[in-house]
Coordinates of C-alpha atoms and ligand atoms in Angstrom, one line a residue:
X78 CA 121.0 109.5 103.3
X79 CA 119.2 106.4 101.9
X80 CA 116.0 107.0 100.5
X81 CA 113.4 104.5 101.6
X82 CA 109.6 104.2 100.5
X83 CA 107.8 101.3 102.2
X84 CA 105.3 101.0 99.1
X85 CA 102.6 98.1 98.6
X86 CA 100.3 97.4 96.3
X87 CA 96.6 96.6 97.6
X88 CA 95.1 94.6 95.5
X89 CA 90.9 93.8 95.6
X90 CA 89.3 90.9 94.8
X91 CA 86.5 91.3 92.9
X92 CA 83.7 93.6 93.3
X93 CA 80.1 92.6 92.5
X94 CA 78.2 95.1 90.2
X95 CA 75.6 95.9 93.3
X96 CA 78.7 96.2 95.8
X97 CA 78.4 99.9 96.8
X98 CA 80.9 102.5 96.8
X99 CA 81.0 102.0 100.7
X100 CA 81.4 99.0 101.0
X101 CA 84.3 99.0 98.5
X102 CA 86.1 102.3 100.6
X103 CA 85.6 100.4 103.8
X104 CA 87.6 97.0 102.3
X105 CA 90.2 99.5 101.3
X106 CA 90.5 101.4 104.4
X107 CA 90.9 97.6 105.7
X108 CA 94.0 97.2 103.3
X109 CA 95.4 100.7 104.1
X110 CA 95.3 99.7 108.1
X111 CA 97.3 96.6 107.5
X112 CA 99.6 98.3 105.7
X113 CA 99.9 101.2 108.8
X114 CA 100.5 98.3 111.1
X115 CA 103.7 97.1 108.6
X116 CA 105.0 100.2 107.9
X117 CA 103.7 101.1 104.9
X118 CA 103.7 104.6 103.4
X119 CA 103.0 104.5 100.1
X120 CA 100.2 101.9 98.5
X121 CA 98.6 101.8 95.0
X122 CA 94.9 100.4 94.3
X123 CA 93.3 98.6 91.0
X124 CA 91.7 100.7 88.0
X125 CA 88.2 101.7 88.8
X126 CA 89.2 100.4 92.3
X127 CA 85.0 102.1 93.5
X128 CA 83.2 99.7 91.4
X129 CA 82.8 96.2 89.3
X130 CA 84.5 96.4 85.8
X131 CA 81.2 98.2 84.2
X132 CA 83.2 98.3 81.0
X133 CA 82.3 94.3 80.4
X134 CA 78.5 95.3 79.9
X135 CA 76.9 97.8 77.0
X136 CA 74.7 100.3 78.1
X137 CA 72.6 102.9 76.1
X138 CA 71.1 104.1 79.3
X139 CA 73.9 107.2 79.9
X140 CA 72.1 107.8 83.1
X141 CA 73.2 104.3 84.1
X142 CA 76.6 104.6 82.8
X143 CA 76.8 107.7 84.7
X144 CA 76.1 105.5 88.0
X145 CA 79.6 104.0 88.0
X146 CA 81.3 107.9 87.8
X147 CA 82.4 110.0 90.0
X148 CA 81.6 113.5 89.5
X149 CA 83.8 114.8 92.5
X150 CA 87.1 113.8 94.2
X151 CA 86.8 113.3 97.7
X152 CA 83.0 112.7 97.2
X153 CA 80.7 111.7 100.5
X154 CA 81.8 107.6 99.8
X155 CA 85.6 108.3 99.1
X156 CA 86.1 110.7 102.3
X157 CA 86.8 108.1 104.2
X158 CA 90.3 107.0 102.6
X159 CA 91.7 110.3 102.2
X160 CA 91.0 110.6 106.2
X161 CA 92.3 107.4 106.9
X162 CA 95.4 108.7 104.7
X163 CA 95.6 111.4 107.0
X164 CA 95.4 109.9 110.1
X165 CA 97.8 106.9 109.2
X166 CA 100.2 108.9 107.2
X167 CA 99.9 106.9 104.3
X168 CA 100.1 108.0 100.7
X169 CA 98.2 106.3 97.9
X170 CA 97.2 106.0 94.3
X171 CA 93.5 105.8 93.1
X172 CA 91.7 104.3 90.3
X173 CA 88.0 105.4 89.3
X174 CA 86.1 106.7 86.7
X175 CA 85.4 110.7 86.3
X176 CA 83.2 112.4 85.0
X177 CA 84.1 116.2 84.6
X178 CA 81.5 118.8 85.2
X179 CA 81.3 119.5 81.5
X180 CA 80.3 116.1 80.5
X181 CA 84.1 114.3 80.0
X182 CA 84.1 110.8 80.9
X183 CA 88.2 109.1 81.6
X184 CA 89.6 106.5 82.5
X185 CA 91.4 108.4 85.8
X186 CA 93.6 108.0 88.8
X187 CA 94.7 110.3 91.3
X188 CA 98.1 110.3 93.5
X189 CA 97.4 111.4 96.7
X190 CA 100.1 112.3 99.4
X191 CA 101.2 111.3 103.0
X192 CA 98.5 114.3 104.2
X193 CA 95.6 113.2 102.2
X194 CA 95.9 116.0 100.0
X195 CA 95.6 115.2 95.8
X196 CA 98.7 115.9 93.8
X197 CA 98.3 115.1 90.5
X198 CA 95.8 113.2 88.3
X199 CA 96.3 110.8 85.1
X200 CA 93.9 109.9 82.6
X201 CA 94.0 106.9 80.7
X202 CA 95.3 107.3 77.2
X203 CA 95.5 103.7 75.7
X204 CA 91.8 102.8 76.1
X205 CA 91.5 98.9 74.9
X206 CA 88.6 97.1 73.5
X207 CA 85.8 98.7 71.3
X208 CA 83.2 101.4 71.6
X209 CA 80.1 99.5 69.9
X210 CA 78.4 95.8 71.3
X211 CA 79.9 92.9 69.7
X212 CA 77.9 89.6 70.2
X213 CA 80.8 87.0 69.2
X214 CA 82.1 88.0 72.8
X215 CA 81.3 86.2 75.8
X216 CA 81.4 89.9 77.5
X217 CA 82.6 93.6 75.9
X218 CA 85.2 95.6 76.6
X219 CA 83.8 98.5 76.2
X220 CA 86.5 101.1 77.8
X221 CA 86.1 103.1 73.8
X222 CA 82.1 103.3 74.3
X223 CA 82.8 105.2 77.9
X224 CA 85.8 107.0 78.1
X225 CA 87.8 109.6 76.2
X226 CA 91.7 109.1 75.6
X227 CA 93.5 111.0 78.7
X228 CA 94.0 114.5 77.7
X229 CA 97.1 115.3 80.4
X230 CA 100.0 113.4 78.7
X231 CA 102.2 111.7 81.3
X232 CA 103.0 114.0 83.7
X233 CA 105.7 113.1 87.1
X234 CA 105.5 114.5 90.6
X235 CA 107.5 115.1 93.4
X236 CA 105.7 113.4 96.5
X237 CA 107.0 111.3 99.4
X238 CA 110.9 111.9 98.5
X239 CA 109.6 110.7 94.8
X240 CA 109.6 111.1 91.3
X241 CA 106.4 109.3 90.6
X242 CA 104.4 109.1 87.6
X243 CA 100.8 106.6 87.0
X244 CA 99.8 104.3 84.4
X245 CA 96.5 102.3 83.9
X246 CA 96.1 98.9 83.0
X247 CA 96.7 98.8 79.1
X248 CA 99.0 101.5 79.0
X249 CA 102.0 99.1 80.1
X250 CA 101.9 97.2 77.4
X251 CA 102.9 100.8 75.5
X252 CA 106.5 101.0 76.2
X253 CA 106.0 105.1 75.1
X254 CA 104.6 105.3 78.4
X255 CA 107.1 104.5 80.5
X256 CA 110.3 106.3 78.3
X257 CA 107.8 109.4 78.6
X258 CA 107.9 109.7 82.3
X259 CA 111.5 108.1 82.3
X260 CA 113.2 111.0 80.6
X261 CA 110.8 113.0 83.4
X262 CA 113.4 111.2 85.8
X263 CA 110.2 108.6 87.5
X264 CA 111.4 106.5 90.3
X265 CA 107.9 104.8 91.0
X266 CA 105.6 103.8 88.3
X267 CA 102.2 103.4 90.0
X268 CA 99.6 101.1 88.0
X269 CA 96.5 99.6 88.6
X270 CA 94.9 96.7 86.4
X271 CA 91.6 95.1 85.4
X272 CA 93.1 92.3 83.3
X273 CA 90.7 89.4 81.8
X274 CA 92.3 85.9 82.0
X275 CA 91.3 85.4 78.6
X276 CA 91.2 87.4 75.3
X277 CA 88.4 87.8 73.5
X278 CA 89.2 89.4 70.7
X279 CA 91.6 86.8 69.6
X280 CA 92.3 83.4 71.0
X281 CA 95.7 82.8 72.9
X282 CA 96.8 80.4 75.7
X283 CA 95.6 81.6 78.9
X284 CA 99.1 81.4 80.3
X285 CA 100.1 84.3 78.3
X286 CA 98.0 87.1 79.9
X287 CA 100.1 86.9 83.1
X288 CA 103.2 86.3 81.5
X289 CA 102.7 89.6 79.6
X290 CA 101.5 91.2 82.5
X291 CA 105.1 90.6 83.8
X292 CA 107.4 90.9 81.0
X293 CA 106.2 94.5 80.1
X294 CA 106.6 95.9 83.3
X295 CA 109.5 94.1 84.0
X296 CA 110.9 95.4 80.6
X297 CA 109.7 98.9 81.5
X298 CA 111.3 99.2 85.0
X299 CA 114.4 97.9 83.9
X300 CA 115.0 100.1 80.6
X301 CA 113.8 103.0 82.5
X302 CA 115.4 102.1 85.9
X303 CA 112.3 102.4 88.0
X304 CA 110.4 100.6 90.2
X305 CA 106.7 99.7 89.3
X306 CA 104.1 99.2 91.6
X307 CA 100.9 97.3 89.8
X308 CA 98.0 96.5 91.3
X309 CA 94.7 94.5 90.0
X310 CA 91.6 93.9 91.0
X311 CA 91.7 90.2 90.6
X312 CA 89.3 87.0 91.1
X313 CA 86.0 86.1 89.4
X314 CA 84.4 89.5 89.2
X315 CA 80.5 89.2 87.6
X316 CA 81.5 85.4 86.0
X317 CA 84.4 87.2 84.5
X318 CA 88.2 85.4 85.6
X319 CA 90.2 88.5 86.6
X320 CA 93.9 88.1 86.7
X321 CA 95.9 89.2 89.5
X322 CA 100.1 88.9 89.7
X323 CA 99.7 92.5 91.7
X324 CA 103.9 92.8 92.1
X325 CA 106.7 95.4 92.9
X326 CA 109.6 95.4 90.1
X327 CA 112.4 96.9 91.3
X328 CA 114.8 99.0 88.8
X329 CA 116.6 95.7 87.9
X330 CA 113.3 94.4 86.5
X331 CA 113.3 91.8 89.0
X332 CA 110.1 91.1 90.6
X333 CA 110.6 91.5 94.6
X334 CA 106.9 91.0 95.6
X335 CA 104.4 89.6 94.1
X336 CA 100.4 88.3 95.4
X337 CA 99.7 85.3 96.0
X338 CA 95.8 85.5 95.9
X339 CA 93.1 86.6 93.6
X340 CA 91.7 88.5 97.1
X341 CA 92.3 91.3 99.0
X342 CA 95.8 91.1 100.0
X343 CA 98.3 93.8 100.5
X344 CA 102.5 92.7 99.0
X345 CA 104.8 95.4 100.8
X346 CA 108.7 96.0 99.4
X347 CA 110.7 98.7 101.1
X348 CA 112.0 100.7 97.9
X349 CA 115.4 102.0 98.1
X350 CA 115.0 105.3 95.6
X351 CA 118.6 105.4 95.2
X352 CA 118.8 102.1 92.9
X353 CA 117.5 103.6 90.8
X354 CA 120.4 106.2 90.1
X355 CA 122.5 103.2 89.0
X356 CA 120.4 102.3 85.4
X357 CA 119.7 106.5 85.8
X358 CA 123.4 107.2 85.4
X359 CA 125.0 104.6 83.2
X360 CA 123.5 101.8 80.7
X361 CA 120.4 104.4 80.4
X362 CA 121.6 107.3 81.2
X363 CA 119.6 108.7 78.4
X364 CA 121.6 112.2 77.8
X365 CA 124.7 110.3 77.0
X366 CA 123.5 106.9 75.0
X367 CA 120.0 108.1 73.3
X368 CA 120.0 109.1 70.1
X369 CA 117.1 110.4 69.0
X370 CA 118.5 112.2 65.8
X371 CA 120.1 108.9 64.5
X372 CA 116.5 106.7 64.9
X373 CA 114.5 108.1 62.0
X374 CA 112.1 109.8 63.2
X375 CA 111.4 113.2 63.8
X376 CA 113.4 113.9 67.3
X377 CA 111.1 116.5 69.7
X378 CA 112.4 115.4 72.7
X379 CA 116.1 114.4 73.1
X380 CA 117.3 115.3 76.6
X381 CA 116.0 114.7 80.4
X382 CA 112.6 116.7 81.0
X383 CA 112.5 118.2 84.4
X384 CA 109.3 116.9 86.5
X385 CA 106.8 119.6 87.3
Ligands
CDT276 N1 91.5 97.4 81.7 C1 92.3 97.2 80.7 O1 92.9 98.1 80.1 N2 92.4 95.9 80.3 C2 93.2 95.4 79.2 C3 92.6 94.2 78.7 C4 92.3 94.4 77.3 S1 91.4 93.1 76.6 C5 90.4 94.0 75.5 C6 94.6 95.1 79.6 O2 95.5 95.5 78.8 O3 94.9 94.4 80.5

């Protein structure tokens, strides 16, 4: 039998640093009923989808850093999307920022199934930017200053009729990340994105952030035979341009949705599971054509991982 996962990806727009957490749920919710009404069972949202990207400003006030983290997961202003993904039967991925209750701060998302009910959690482990104010920047990046690298590695899970694994934001441009969960036999890739449109710790044509956006996930679905669900939060967030390009990549690395906006909008591809069997059992079937021992390096994993 065909397996088919009606995915989106829900992308925001941008959300100002006094939005509250409510209001940001509730534009979600939005998203997730549009997607009920088109079928959808499956949809991912941005990094740090509750809040602006706080990141962009330094803070040596912790108690006001703390105001952007979430301590628990459902919390009073999150309930509402895990009942919505209850009552619409709709699965989804989550980006915020956690705080544990011994004082960790990541970088996290959560996959959460059909039934509302968490099933795994991923912390960010490529953390861009810098931990300490730099004033030749027209705004910080300052993901170093508040969050530790993910401690969790890059685990897979069985949900929906899936092997699904998550990513966040600068962690596609590591292509470790994907060949992790790939020998972990992923199907969907689910990634969410707070992407400048321009660089500031180098200068580069503008053009390039979305083109790299694309070619590394592109690159990554293809060589790992996956699809990839990646979602932004897009538009002109706090004076800052935020790219969007939120798109499905299908196992051939072709792009088969992509958004059109930098505003709320929800891009929906049925994903047929079994494509990606073709890359998983021939060009990389990575059993019969890696080879780890002949690379160089020391070789600690060499075969297909089962997922947990
Ligand atoms: N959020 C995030 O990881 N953004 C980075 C921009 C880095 S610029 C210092 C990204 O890779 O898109």
């Amino acid at each position: 039998m065909t397996r088919i996962l009606t995915a989106a990806a829900a992308q925001l727009g941008p959300i100002a640093r006094e939005e509250s957490r409510e209001s940001a749920v509730s534009r979600m919710v939005d998203l997730m009923k549009q997607g009920a009404a088109r079928g959808v069972r499956y949809l991912v949202f941005p990094e740090l989808a509750l809040t602006t990207f706080f990141p962009r400003w330094y803070m040596e006030d912790w108690a006001e850093v703390d105001s952007f983290f979430e301590t628990e997961m459902p919390g009073p202003a999150t309930k509402r999307l895990f009942e919505a993904s209850a009552e619409y039967g709709i699965g989804f991925y989550l980006g915020y920022a956690e705080k544990t209750p011994d004082g960790h701060r990541y970088n996290t998302a959560i996959l959460v199934d059909d039934k509302g009910a968490i099933v795994g959690k991923y912390r960010k482990v490529h953390l861009p930017g810098h931990s300490e104010y730099e004033g030749h920047r027209p705004w910080q990046h300052l993901e170093k200053r508040y969050f530790e690298p993910g401690d969790i590695g890059f685990p897979v899970w069985r949900s929906q009729n899936a092997i699904m694994g998550m990513a966040i934001c600068n962690d596609r441009r590591w292509p470790e990340m994907y060949r992790v969960m790939g020998l972990k036999g992923m199907e969907v890739l689910s990634l969410g994105y707070n992407t400048p449109d321009v660089n500031t710790s180098a200068w580069e044509p503008n053009h390039l952030r979305m083109f790299h956006n694309h070619l590394v996930m592109q690159a990554g679905a293809y060589q790992n035979s996956s699809y990839v669900i990646a979602t932004a939060k897009a538009g002109i967030e706090e004076g800052v341009g935020m790219i969007g390009g939120s798109c499905i990549v299908q196992p051939s690395g072709e792009i088969v949705a992509q958004a059109q906006t930098v505003g709320d909008e929800l891009i929906v591809a049925d994903l047929d599971l079994d494509l990606c069997k073709m890359g998983k059992e021939t060009i990389f079937n990575f059993a019969r054509h890696r080879r780890v021992e002949h690379y160089g390096i020391i070789a600690s994993q060499t075969g297909v991982v089962e997922p947990e």
